[in-house]
């Protein structure tokens, strides 16, 4: 068995988020365990099966975020969630490539957000738009919602 701990914070403000539902599912989508973040935005799920687990953080006010985690025997893994508020979604989101999970979650959730169009581009280290080519290192993905 394994354990997953972590926190939930607001993407825009960095403020901790209490009362966020945290759920664990097996790869078939069957619920394994769930909890709610405490007043300090922290959670802990114990007794989770070894192998791949799908973790989800959800709230009516925030876009659902999910992550796939691989647990080893007696391992405690940290899985933090940085959630984007639904009604306060900014016109522009810049995400460092180190936040790859957040990039994919935002892209997955764009279909549930009513926007006229969505512009997506990549920014270089000088904050300029770039067209990615094979030898170019990318710094961040910028999403512009209009």
PDB file of C-alpha atoms in Angstrom:
ATOM      1  CA  UNK A   1       0.000   0.000   0.000  1.00  0.00           C
ATOM      2  CA  UNK A   2       1.041   3.618  -0.537  1.00  0.00           C
ATOM      3  CA  UNK A   3       0.205   7.141   0.575  1.00  0.00           C
ATOM      4  CA  UNK A   4      -0.327  10.375  -1.347  1.00  0.00           C
ATOM      5  CA  UNK A   5      -0.104  13.765   0.347  1.00  0.00           C
ATOM      6  CA  UNK A   6      -0.265  17.272  -1.043  1.00  0.00           C
ATOM      7  CA  UNK A   7      -1.824  20.704  -1.124  1.00  0.00           C
ATOM      8  CA  UNK A   8      -4.280  22.622  -3.282  1.00  0.00           C
ATOM      9  CA  UNK A   9      -3.616  26.268  -4.142  1.00  0.00           C
ATOM     10  CA  UNK A  10      -5.188  28.935  -6.338  1.00  0.00           C
ATOM     11  CA  UNK A  11      -3.297  29.478  -9.620  1.00  0.00           C
ATOM     12  CA  UNK A  12      -3.726  33.263  -9.674  1.00  0.00           C
ATOM     13  CA  UNK A  13      -3.219  34.131  -6.016  1.00  0.00           C
ATOM     14  CA  UNK A  14      -1.206  31.218  -4.620  1.00  0.00           C
ATOM     15  CA  UNK A  15      -3.656  31.117  -1.709  1.00  0.00           C
ATOM     16  CA  UNK A  16      -4.271  27.719  -0.120  1.00  0.00           C
ATOM     17  CA  UNK A  17      -7.623  26.132  -0.859  1.00  0.00           C
ATOM     18  CA  UNK A  18      -9.607  24.357   1.864  1.00  0.00           C
ATOM     19  CA  UNK A  19     -12.564  22.088   1.093  1.00  0.00           C
ATOM     20  CA  UNK A  20     -11.295  20.897  -2.319  1.00  0.00           C
ATOM     21  CA  UNK A  21     -12.410  17.339  -3.057  1.00  0.00           C
ATOM     22  CA  UNK A  22      -9.408  15.083  -3.725  1.00  0.00           C
ATOM     23  CA  UNK A  23     -10.165  11.684  -5.262  1.00  0.00           C
ATOM     24  CA  UNK A  24      -8.113   8.640  -6.244  1.00  0.00           C
ATOM     25  CA  UNK A  25      -9.224   6.273  -9.031  1.00  0.00           C
ATOM     26  CA  UNK A  26      -7.772   3.144 -10.576  1.00  0.00           C
ATOM     27  CA  UNK A  27      -6.988   3.141 -14.308  1.00  0.00           C
ATOM     28  CA  UNK A  28     -10.483   1.822 -15.060  1.00  0.00           C
ATOM     29  CA  UNK A  29     -11.992   4.893 -13.378  1.00  0.00           C
ATOM     30  CA  UNK A  30     -13.229   3.077 -10.280  1.00  0.00           C
ATOM     31  CA  UNK A  31     -13.030   5.243  -7.106  1.00  0.00           C
ATOM     32  CA  UNK A  32     -10.413   4.074  -4.594  1.00  0.00           C
ATOM     33  CA  UNK A  33     -10.378   6.817  -1.965  1.00  0.00           C
ATOM     34  CA  UNK A  34     -11.359  10.433  -1.387  1.00  0.00           C
ATOM     35  CA  UNK A  35     -10.884  13.253   1.082  1.00  0.00           C
ATOM     36  CA  UNK A  36     -11.234  17.025   1.328  1.00  0.00           C
ATOM     37  CA  UNK A  37      -8.389  19.477   1.840  1.00  0.00           C
ATOM     38  CA  UNK A  38      -8.187  20.863   5.375  1.00  0.00           C
ATOM     39  CA  UNK A  39      -8.085  24.527   6.461  1.00  0.00           C
ATOM     40  CA  UNK A  40      -4.407  24.693   5.398  1.00  0.00           C
ATOM     41  CA  UNK A  41      -5.125  23.284   1.931  1.00  0.00           C
ATOM     42  CA  UNK A  42      -3.485  19.939   2.744  1.00  0.00           C
ATOM     43  CA  UNK A  43      -4.734  16.398   2.206  1.00  0.00           C
ATOM     44  CA  UNK A  44      -3.602  12.827   2.819  1.00  0.00           C
ATOM     45  CA  UNK A  45      -4.820   9.566   1.284  1.00  0.00           C
ATOM     46  CA  UNK A  46      -3.486   6.324   2.777  1.00  0.00           C
ATOM     47  CA  UNK A  47      -3.881   2.656   1.934  1.00  0.00           C
ATOM     48  CA  UNK A  48      -3.730   3.260  -1.822  1.00  0.00           C
ATOM     49  CA  UNK A  49      -2.891   0.328  -4.119  1.00  0.00           C
ATOM     50  CA  UNK A  50       0.563  -0.007  -5.628  1.00  0.00           C
ATOM     51  CA  UNK A  51       0.855   0.980  -9.286  1.00  0.00           C
ATOM     52  CA  UNK A  52      -0.793   3.754 -11.286  1.00  0.00           C
ATOM     53  CA  UNK A  53      -3.465   5.879  -9.612  1.00  0.00           C
ATOM     54  CA  UNK A  54      -5.423   8.750 -11.156  1.00  0.00           C
ATOM     55  CA  UNK A  55      -5.663  11.696  -8.764  1.00  0.00           C
ATOM     56  CA  UNK A  56      -8.329  14.374  -9.243  1.00  0.00           C
ATOM     57  CA  UNK A  57      -8.963  17.688  -7.507  1.00  0.00           C
ATOM     58  CA  UNK A  58     -12.386  19.232  -7.992  1.00  0.00           C
ATOM     59  CA  UNK A  59     -14.643  21.988  -6.786  1.00  0.00           C
ATOM     60  CA  UNK A  60     -17.597  23.862  -8.284  1.00  0.00           C
ATOM     61  CA  UNK A  61     -15.465  27.021  -8.349  1.00  0.00           C
ATOM     62  CA  UNK A  62     -12.358  25.529 -10.000  1.00  0.00           C
ATOM     63  CA  UNK A  63     -11.505  23.651 -13.180  1.00  0.00           C
ATOM     64  CA  UNK A  64     -11.022  19.929 -12.547  1.00  0.00           C
ATOM     65  CA  UNK A  65      -7.382  18.873 -12.470  1.00  0.00           C
ATOM     66  CA  UNK A  66      -6.141  15.305 -12.705  1.00  0.00           C
ATOM     67  CA  UNK A  67      -2.743  13.623 -12.520  1.00  0.00           C
ATOM     68  CA  UNK A  68      -1.547  10.058 -12.994  1.00  0.00           C
ATOM     69  CA  UNK A  69       0.733   8.897 -10.192  1.00  0.00           C
ATOM     70  CA  UNK A  70       2.735   5.677  -9.873  1.00  0.00           C
ATOM     71  CA  UNK A  71       3.033   4.388  -6.303  1.00  0.00           C
ATOM     72  CA  UNK A  72       5.563   1.893  -4.998  1.00  0.00           C
ATOM     73  CA  UNK A  73       5.221  -0.282  -1.882  1.00  0.00           C
ATOM     74  CA  UNK A  74       5.180   1.788   1.342  1.00  0.00           C
ATOM     75  CA  UNK A  75       5.898   4.960  -0.659  1.00  0.00           C
ATOM     76  CA  UNK A  76       4.587   8.393   0.298  1.00  0.00           C
ATOM     77  CA  UNK A  77       4.312  10.588  -2.774  1.00  0.00           C
ATOM     78  CA  UNK A  78       3.543  14.315  -2.863  1.00  0.00           C
ATOM     79  CA  UNK A  79       0.969  15.461  -5.430  1.00  0.00           C
ATOM     80  CA  UNK A  80       0.135  19.168  -5.329  1.00  0.00           C
ATOM     81  CA  UNK A  81      -2.715  20.754  -7.255  1.00  0.00           C
ATOM     82  CA  UNK A  82      -2.672  24.313  -8.611  1.00  0.00           C
ATOM     83  CA  UNK A  83      -6.265  25.054  -9.561  1.00  0.00           C
ATOM     84  CA  UNK A  84      -7.629  27.618 -12.004  1.00  0.00           C
ATOM     85  CA  UNK A  85     -10.825  29.378 -10.911  1.00  0.00           C
ATOM     86  CA  UNK A  86     -13.684  28.961 -13.418  1.00  0.00           C
ATOM     87  CA  UNK A  87     -15.313  32.392 -13.208  1.00  0.00           C
ATOM     88  CA  UNK A  88     -12.073  34.276 -12.685  1.00  0.00           C
ATOM     89  CA  UNK A  89     -10.179  32.767 -15.581  1.00  0.00           C
ATOM     90  CA  UNK A  90      -7.771  35.446 -16.803  1.00  0.00           C
ATOM     91  CA  UNK A  91      -7.624  36.581 -20.418  1.00  0.00           C
ATOM     92  CA  UNK A  92      -4.095  35.236 -20.578  1.00  0.00           C
ATOM     93  CA  UNK A  93      -2.391  32.316 -18.863  1.00  0.00           C
ATOM     94  CA  UNK A  94       1.373  31.809 -18.984  1.00  0.00           C
ATOM     95  CA  UNK A  95       2.610  28.471 -17.718  1.00  0.00           C
ATOM     96  CA  UNK A  96       6.211  27.347 -17.375  1.00  0.00           C
ATOM     97  CA  UNK A  97       6.917  24.088 -19.141  1.00  0.00           C
ATOM     98  CA  UNK A  98       7.873  22.601 -15.760  1.00  0.00           C
ATOM     99  CA  UNK A  99       4.131  22.771 -14.984  1.00  0.00           C
ATOM    100  CA  UNK A 100       3.334  20.330 -17.782  1.00  0.00           C
ATOM    101  CA  UNK A 101       0.409  18.753 -15.918  1.00  0.00           C
ATOM    102  CA  UNK A 102      -1.252  22.145 -15.521  1.00  0.00           C
ATOM    103  CA  UNK A 103      -0.771  22.912 -19.229  1.00  0.00           C
ATOM    104  CA  UNK A 104      -2.575  19.740 -20.256  1.00  0.00           C
ATOM    105  CA  UNK A 105      -5.364  20.231 -17.712  1.00  0.00           C
ATOM    106  CA  UNK A 106      -6.029  23.771 -18.927  1.00  0.00           C
ATOM    107  CA  UNK A 107      -6.095  22.610 -22.534  1.00  0.00           C
ATOM    108  CA  UNK A 108      -8.427  19.722 -21.655  1.00  0.00           C
ATOM    109  CA  UNK A 109     -10.809  22.034 -19.814  1.00  0.00           C
ATOM    110  CA  UNK A 110     -10.985  24.755 -22.489  1.00  0.00           C
ATOM    111  CA  UNK A 111     -13.862  22.943 -24.153  1.00  0.00           C
ATOM    112  CA  UNK A 112     -15.968  23.482 -21.034  1.00  0.00           C
ATOM    113  CA  UNK A 113     -15.284  27.227 -20.969  1.00  0.00           C
ATOM    114  CA  UNK A 114     -17.443  29.393 -23.191  1.00  0.00           C
ATOM    115  CA  UNK A 115     -15.064  31.543 -25.219  1.00  0.00           C
ATOM    116  CA  UNK A 116     -15.301  33.006 -28.700  1.00  0.00           C
ATOM    117  CA  UNK A 117     -11.855  31.728 -29.593  1.00  0.00           C
ATOM    118  CA  UNK A 118      -8.710  30.518 -27.957  1.00  0.00           C
ATOM    119  CA  UNK A 119      -5.260  31.579 -29.100  1.00  0.00           C
ATOM    120  CA  UNK A 120      -2.326  29.447 -28.035  1.00  0.00           C
ATOM    121  CA  UNK A 121       1.325  30.312 -28.575  1.00  0.00           C
ATOM    122  CA  UNK A 122       4.695  29.606 -27.065  1.00  0.00           C
ATOM    123  CA  UNK A 123       6.906  32.299 -25.553  1.00  0.00           C
ATOM    124  CA  UNK A 124      10.690  32.319 -25.489  1.00  0.00           C
ATOM    125  CA  UNK A 125      12.896  33.458 -22.611  1.00  0.00           C
ATOM    126  CA  UNK A 126      12.631  37.073 -23.856  1.00  0.00           C
ATOM    127  CA  UNK A 127       8.822  36.960 -23.595  1.00  0.00           C
ATOM    128  CA  UNK A 128       8.344  36.964 -27.374  1.00  0.00           C
ATOM    129  CA  UNK A 129       6.093  34.696 -29.421  1.00  0.00           C
ATOM    130  CA  UNK A 130       7.924  31.923 -31.236  1.00  0.00           C
ATOM    131  CA  UNK A 131       7.147  29.241 -33.739  1.00  0.00           C
ATOM    132  CA  UNK A 132       8.636  26.072 -32.273  1.00  0.00           C
ATOM    133  CA  UNK A 133      11.295  24.302 -34.319  1.00  0.00           C
ATOM    134  CA  UNK A 134      13.227  21.179 -33.459  1.00  0.00           C
ATOM    135  CA  UNK A 135      16.323  22.853 -31.982  1.00  0.00           C
ATOM    136  CA  UNK A 136      14.562  25.626 -30.058  1.00  0.00           C
ATOM    137  CA  UNK A 137      14.181  25.365 -26.283  1.00  0.00           C
ATOM    138  CA  UNK A 138      10.739  26.423 -25.117  1.00  0.00           C
ATOM    139  CA  UNK A 139      10.172  28.311 -21.882  1.00  0.00           C
ATOM    140  CA  UNK A 140       6.407  28.635 -21.506  1.00  0.00           C
ATOM    141  CA  UNK A 141       3.034  28.158 -23.133  1.00  0.00           C
ATOM    142  CA  UNK A 142       0.712  31.143 -23.237  1.00  0.00           C
ATOM    143  CA  UNK A 143      -3.042  30.781 -23.634  1.00  0.00           C
ATOM    144  CA  UNK A 144      -5.102  33.817 -24.577  1.00  0.00           C
ATOM    145  CA  UNK A 145      -8.867  33.488 -24.030  1.00  0.00           C
ATOM    146  CA  UNK A 146     -11.072  36.037 -25.805  1.00  0.00           C
TER     147      UNK A 146
END
